[in-house]
Coordinates of C-alpha atoms and ligand atoms in Angstrom, one line a residue:
M1 CA 40.5 -98.8 67.4
S2 CA 44.0 -99.0 66.2
V3 CA 47.0 -97.2 67.6
I4 CA 50.4 -96.4 66.1
V5 CA 53.8 -95.1 67.4
I6 CA 55.6 -92.3 65.5
T7 CA 59.0 -91.1 66.6
G8 CA 59.9 -87.4 66.3
G9 CA 56.2 -86.5 66.4
S10 CA 56.8 -83.1 68.1
R11 CA 57.7 -81.1 65.0
G12 CA 57.9 -81.0 61.2
I13 CA 56.8 -84.0 59.2
G14 CA 56.2 -86.2 62.3
A15 CA 53.9 -83.7 63.9
S16 CA 51.9 -83.3 60.7
A17 CA 51.8 -87.1 60.2
A18 CA 50.6 -87.5 63.8
E19 CA 47.7 -85.2 63.1
H20 CA 46.8 -86.8 59.7
I21 CA 46.9 -90.3 61.3
A22 CA 44.7 -89.2 64.2
H23 CA 42.3 -87.6 61.7
Q24 CA 41.9 -91.0 60.1
G25 CA 40.6 -92.3 63.4
M26 CA 43.7 -94.0 64.8
G27 CA 45.2 -93.4 68.2
V28 CA 48.7 -91.9 68.2
I29 CA 51.6 -92.4 70.5
L30 CA 54.1 -89.7 69.4
T31 CA 57.6 -89.2 70.8
Y32 CA 59.6 -86.1 71.5
N33 CA 63.2 -85.6 72.5
R34 CA 64.2 -82.0 73.2
H35 CA 60.8 -80.3 72.8
P36 CA 58.1 -81.6 75.2
E37 CA 56.1 -78.4 74.8
A38 CA 55.9 -78.9 71.1
A39 CA 54.7 -82.5 71.6
A40 CA 52.1 -81.3 74.1
S41 CA 50.8 -78.8 71.5
V42 CA 50.4 -81.7 68.9
V43 CA 48.5 -83.8 71.5
E44 CA 46.3 -80.7 72.2
R45 CA 45.5 -80.1 68.5
I46 CA 44.7 -83.8 68.1
E47 CA 42.4 -83.9 71.1
H48 CA 40.8 -80.6 70.0
T49 CA 39.6 -82.3 66.8
G50 CA 38.3 -85.3 68.7
G51 CA 41.3 -87.6 68.4
N52 CA 43.4 -89.4 71.0
A53 CA 47.1 -89.0 71.5
V54 CA 49.8 -89.6 74.1
A55 CA 53.3 -88.0 74.0
L56 CA 56.3 -90.0 75.4
K57 CA 59.9 -89.0 75.7
L58 CA 62.4 -91.0 73.6
D59 CA 66.0 -90.3 72.6
V60 CA 66.3 -92.7 69.6
S61 CA 70.1 -92.5 69.8
D62 CA 70.0 -94.3 73.2
V63 CA 69.2 -98.0 72.4
A64 CA 69.5 -99.0 76.1
T65 CA 66.3 -97.1 76.8
F66 CA 64.2 -99.0 74.2
P67 CA 63.0 -101.8 76.5
G68 CA 61.8 -99.2 79.1
F69 CA 60.1 -97.3 76.2
R70 CA 58.3 -100.5 75.1
D71 CA 56.9 -100.8 78.7
S72 CA 55.7 -97.2 78.5
V73 CA 54.0 -97.9 75.2
A74 CA 52.4 -101.0 76.6
L75 CA 51.1 -99.0 79.6
A76 CA 49.8 -96.2 77.4
L77 CA 48.0 -98.7 75.1
R78 CA 46.3 -100.3 78.1
E79 CA 45.4 -97.2 80.0
T80 CA 44.4 -94.9 77.2
W81 CA 42.9 -97.4 74.7
G82 CA 42.4 -100.7 76.6
L83 CA 44.6 -102.4 74.0
T84 CA 47.6 -104.7 74.0
T85 CA 49.0 -104.2 70.5
L86 CA 50.0 -101.6 68.0
S87 CA 48.9 -101.4 64.4
G88 CA 51.8 -99.4 63.1
L89 CA 55.3 -97.9 63.7
V90 CA 56.7 -94.8 61.9
N91 CA 60.5 -94.4 62.3
N92 CA 60.6 -90.7 61.6
A93 CA 62.9 -89.0 64.2
G94 CA 66.0 -87.5 62.6
Y95 CA 68.3 -84.5 62.1
G96 CA 70.3 -83.0 59.3
L97 CA 74.0 -82.1 59.2
F98 CA 75.8 -80.3 56.4
N99 CA 79.5 -81.0 56.3
P100 CA 81.7 -82.0 53.3
L101 CA 82.8 -85.7 53.3
A102 CA 86.4 -84.5 53.7
S103 CA 85.8 -83.0 57.1
V104 CA 83.1 -85.2 58.7
S105 CA 84.3 -86.3 62.2
E106 CA 83.9 -89.8 63.6
A107 CA 81.5 -88.3 66.2
Q108 CA 79.4 -86.7 63.5
F109 CA 79.4 -90.0 61.6
D110 CA 78.4 -92.0 64.7
G111 CA 75.7 -89.6 65.7
L112 CA 74.0 -89.8 62.3
F113 CA 74.4 -93.6 62.2
N114 CA 72.8 -94.0 65.6
V115 CA 69.7 -91.9 64.8
H116 CA 69.2 -92.8 61.1
L117 CA 70.0 -96.5 60.9
K118 CA 70.7 -98.1 64.3
A119 CA 67.6 -96.6 65.9
P120 CA 65.1 -97.8 63.3
F121 CA 66.7 -101.2 63.4
F122 CA 66.6 -101.7 67.2
L123 CA 63.4 -99.8 67.9
T124 CA 61.5 -101.9 65.4
Q125 CA 63.1 -105.1 66.9
T126 CA 62.2 -103.9 70.4
L127 CA 58.6 -103.0 69.5
L128 CA 58.0 -106.1 67.4
P129 CA 56.3 -108.1 70.2
L130 CA 53.8 -105.3 70.5
L131 CA 53.1 -105.0 66.8
A132 CA 49.9 -106.8 65.8
D133 CA 49.9 -109.2 62.9
G134 CA 49.0 -107.1 59.8
A135 CA 50.7 -104.0 61.2
S136 CA 52.4 -101.4 59.0
I137 CA 55.9 -100.0 59.4
V138 CA 57.0 -96.8 57.7
N139 CA 60.6 -95.6 57.6
L140 CA 61.5 -92.1 56.7
T141 CA 64.4 -91.9 54.3
S142 CA 65.4 -89.1 51.8
A143 CA 65.6 -88.3 48.2
T144 CA 69.4 -87.8 48.8
T145 CA 69.6 -91.6 48.5
R146 CA 68.8 -91.1 44.7
V147 CA 70.4 -87.7 44.0
A148 CA 73.9 -87.2 45.4
T149 CA 73.8 -83.9 47.3
A150 CA 77.2 -82.5 48.4
G151 CA 77.5 -82.2 52.2
V152 CA 75.2 -84.9 53.4
A153 CA 77.2 -88.1 52.7
P154 CA 76.8 -90.0 55.9
Y155 CA 73.2 -89.0 56.3
A156 CA 72.4 -90.1 52.8
A157 CA 74.4 -93.4 53.1
F158 CA 72.5 -94.3 56.3
K159 CA 69.1 -93.4 54.7
G160 CA 70.1 -95.7 51.8
G161 CA 70.9 -98.4 54.4
L162 CA 67.4 -97.8 55.9
E163 CA 65.8 -98.4 52.4
V164 CA 67.6 -101.8 52.2
L165 CA 66.6 -102.5 55.8
T166 CA 63.0 -101.7 54.9
R167 CA 63.0 -104.5 52.3
Y168 CA 64.5 -106.9 54.8
M169 CA 61.8 -106.0 57.4
A170 CA 59.1 -106.7 54.7
K171 CA 60.8 -110.0 53.9
E172 CA 61.2 -111.3 57.5
F173 CA 57.9 -109.9 58.9
G174 CA 55.8 -110.9 55.9
E175 CA 54.8 -114.2 57.5
R176 CA 53.0 -112.1 60.1
R177 CA 51.4 -109.9 57.3
I178 CA 53.4 -107.0 58.6
R179 CA 54.2 -104.5 55.8
A180 CA 57.2 -102.3 55.7
N181 CA 57.8 -99.3 53.3
A182 CA 60.1 -96.3 53.1
V183 CA 58.9 -92.8 52.5
S184 CA 61.6 -90.7 50.9
P185 CA 60.9 -86.9 51.0
G186 CA 62.5 -84.3 48.9
A187 CA 63.1 -80.9 50.3
I188 CA 60.4 -80.2 52.9
R189 CA 59.8 -76.9 54.7
T190 CA 60.8 -77.9 58.3
E191 CA 63.5 -76.9 60.7
L192 CA 65.7 -79.9 59.7
G193 CA 69.3 -78.9 59.4
G194 CA 68.5 -75.3 60.3
G195 CA 65.6 -75.0 57.8
L196 CA 65.5 -73.4 54.4
N197 CA 66.6 -69.8 53.7
D198 CA 65.0 -67.9 50.7
E199 CA 67.9 -68.5 48.4
F200 CA 68.1 -72.3 49.1
E201 CA 64.4 -72.6 48.8
A202 CA 64.4 -70.9 45.4
L203 CA 67.1 -73.3 44.2
L204 CA 65.3 -76.4 45.4
A205 CA 61.9 -75.2 44.0
G206 CA 63.6 -74.6 40.6
Q207 CA 64.9 -78.2 40.7
T208 CA 61.4 -79.6 41.4
A209 CA 59.0 -80.3 38.5
L210 CA 56.0 -79.0 40.5
G211 CA 57.9 -75.7 41.1
R212 CA 58.0 -75.5 44.9
V213 CA 59.4 -77.2 48.0
G214 CA 57.2 -79.6 49.9
E215 CA 55.2 -78.9 53.0
P216 CA 55.1 -81.4 56.0
Q217 CA 51.5 -82.3 55.1
D218 CA 52.6 -83.4 51.5
V219 CA 54.6 -86.2 53.2
A220 CA 52.2 -86.7 56.2
R221 CA 49.3 -87.7 53.8
V222 CA 51.4 -90.5 52.3
I223 CA 52.6 -91.8 55.7
A224 CA 48.9 -91.9 56.9
M225 CA 47.9 -93.7 53.7
L226 CA 50.6 -96.4 54.2
L227 CA 49.3 -97.0 57.7
S228 CA 45.7 -97.4 56.5
Q229 CA 44.0 -100.2 54.6
E230 CA 44.3 -97.9 51.5
G231 CA 47.9 -98.9 51.5
G232 CA 47.3 -102.6 52.3
W233 CA 48.9 -104.0 49.2
I234 CA 51.9 -101.7 49.2
N235 CA 54.9 -103.5 50.6
A236 CA 58.7 -103.4 50.5
Q237 CA 58.7 -100.1 48.5
T238 CA 60.6 -96.8 48.7
I239 CA 58.1 -94.1 47.7
E240 CA 59.7 -90.8 46.9
V241 CA 57.5 -87.9 47.9
A242 CA 59.3 -84.9 46.3
G243 CA 57.1 -83.3 43.7
G244 CA 59.5 -84.5 41.0
Y245 CA 62.8 -83.4 42.4
I246 CA 65.7 -83.5 39.8
I247 CA 64.1 -85.9 37.3
Ligands
NAP1 N1 62.7 -81.8 55.9 C1 63.2 -82.4 54.9 O1 63.5 -81.7 53.9 C2 63.5 -83.9 54.8 C3 63.9 -84.5 53.6 C4 64.2 -85.8 53.6 C5 64.0 -86.6 54.7 N2 63.6 -86.0 55.9 C6 63.5 -86.9 57.1 O2 62.2 -86.8 57.6 C7 62.2 -87.0 59.0 C8 61.6 -85.9 59.8 O3 62.4 -84.7 59.5 P1 61.8 -83.2 59.7 O4 62.2 -82.5 58.5 O5 60.4 -83.3 60.1 O6 62.7 -82.7 60.9 P2 62.4 -81.7 62.1 O7 61.3 -80.7 61.8 O8 63.8 -81.1 62.5 O9 61.9 -82.6 63.3 C9 62.7 -83.6 63.8 C10 61.9 -84.5 64.8 O10 62.8 -85.6 65.2 C11 63.0 -85.6 66.6 N3 64.4 -86.0 66.9 C12 65.5 -85.5 66.4 N4 66.6 -86.2 67.0 C13 66.0 -87.1 67.8 C14 66.6 -88.1 68.7 N5 67.9 -88.2 68.9 N6 65.7 -88.8 69.4 C15 64.4 -88.7 69.3 N7 63.8 -87.8 68.5 C16 64.6 -87.0 67.8 C17 62.7 -84.1 67.0 O11 62.3 -84.2 68.4 P3 62.5 -82.9 69.4 O12 62.2 -81.7 68.6 O13 61.5 -83.2 70.5 O14 63.9 -83.0 69.9 C18 61.6 -83.7 66.0 O15 60.3 -84.2 66.5 C19 63.7 -87.2 59.4 O16 64.0 -88.6 59.4 C20 64.4 -86.6 58.2 O17 65.7 -87.2 58.0 C21 63.3 -84.7 56.0

């Protein structure tokens, strides 16, 4: 049995990924922040289909809580699965914010930085002692690192930083055969940044070669593959999962 941690597993891409990963036969420790009830439903759906999952509270913007979170993960591993190590970590938790560069406040900048770059850095560092040799790390970035999209400058800049950080993780953890890859979604139908209205969805679908926006499961399948042996020789890559967005 192998077990992974996924942050932001209560909704959207993270919830779908948690279900796909569990369906592959892995145990899942998923985290939630503001929506414990949504996390509980994900756990229920996984258990209903014969899988095992545990939901833990984690605010990824609060690095001081990470050592305590590591202890909770170690306890869940031992009590639920009789294990001492993790075989994967998905840094997925995030939020969107639209504001033109000219009016972004320092607090907005810091908030996005904390969640999208500082958190994956220090959460990975904190959980490293629990990660088994040969484990897989997946970091969620964004197609906005390739296509400049007005209104998301700090978000995109930190996601770009996370793509660089992903290659450094692969470089430094390679001696333990730990792989690290970034998954970079295009527009996906979730509640991120307030969700998609009809007009915005039509615009994005028209900019996408496959003619529609993505669904959470379009990204979840790729995350699950990277955690499995199917993805065992993929390392240090950023894989855009966007149906051919602005090509
Ligand atoms: N949707 C897109 O179009 C898109 C495109 C490119 C990249 N992405 C990236 O994909 C990832 C998932 O996004 P999504 O679309 O699935 O978003 P979503 O549906 O809004 O879900 C966000 C998830 O992140 C969690 N979260 C948010 N802030 C958190 C914090 N401070 N601490 C801990 N957890 C926190 C939420 O937990 P609670 O609900 O429990 O608070 C929730 O589970 C994000 O990194 C996002 O930047 C999304």
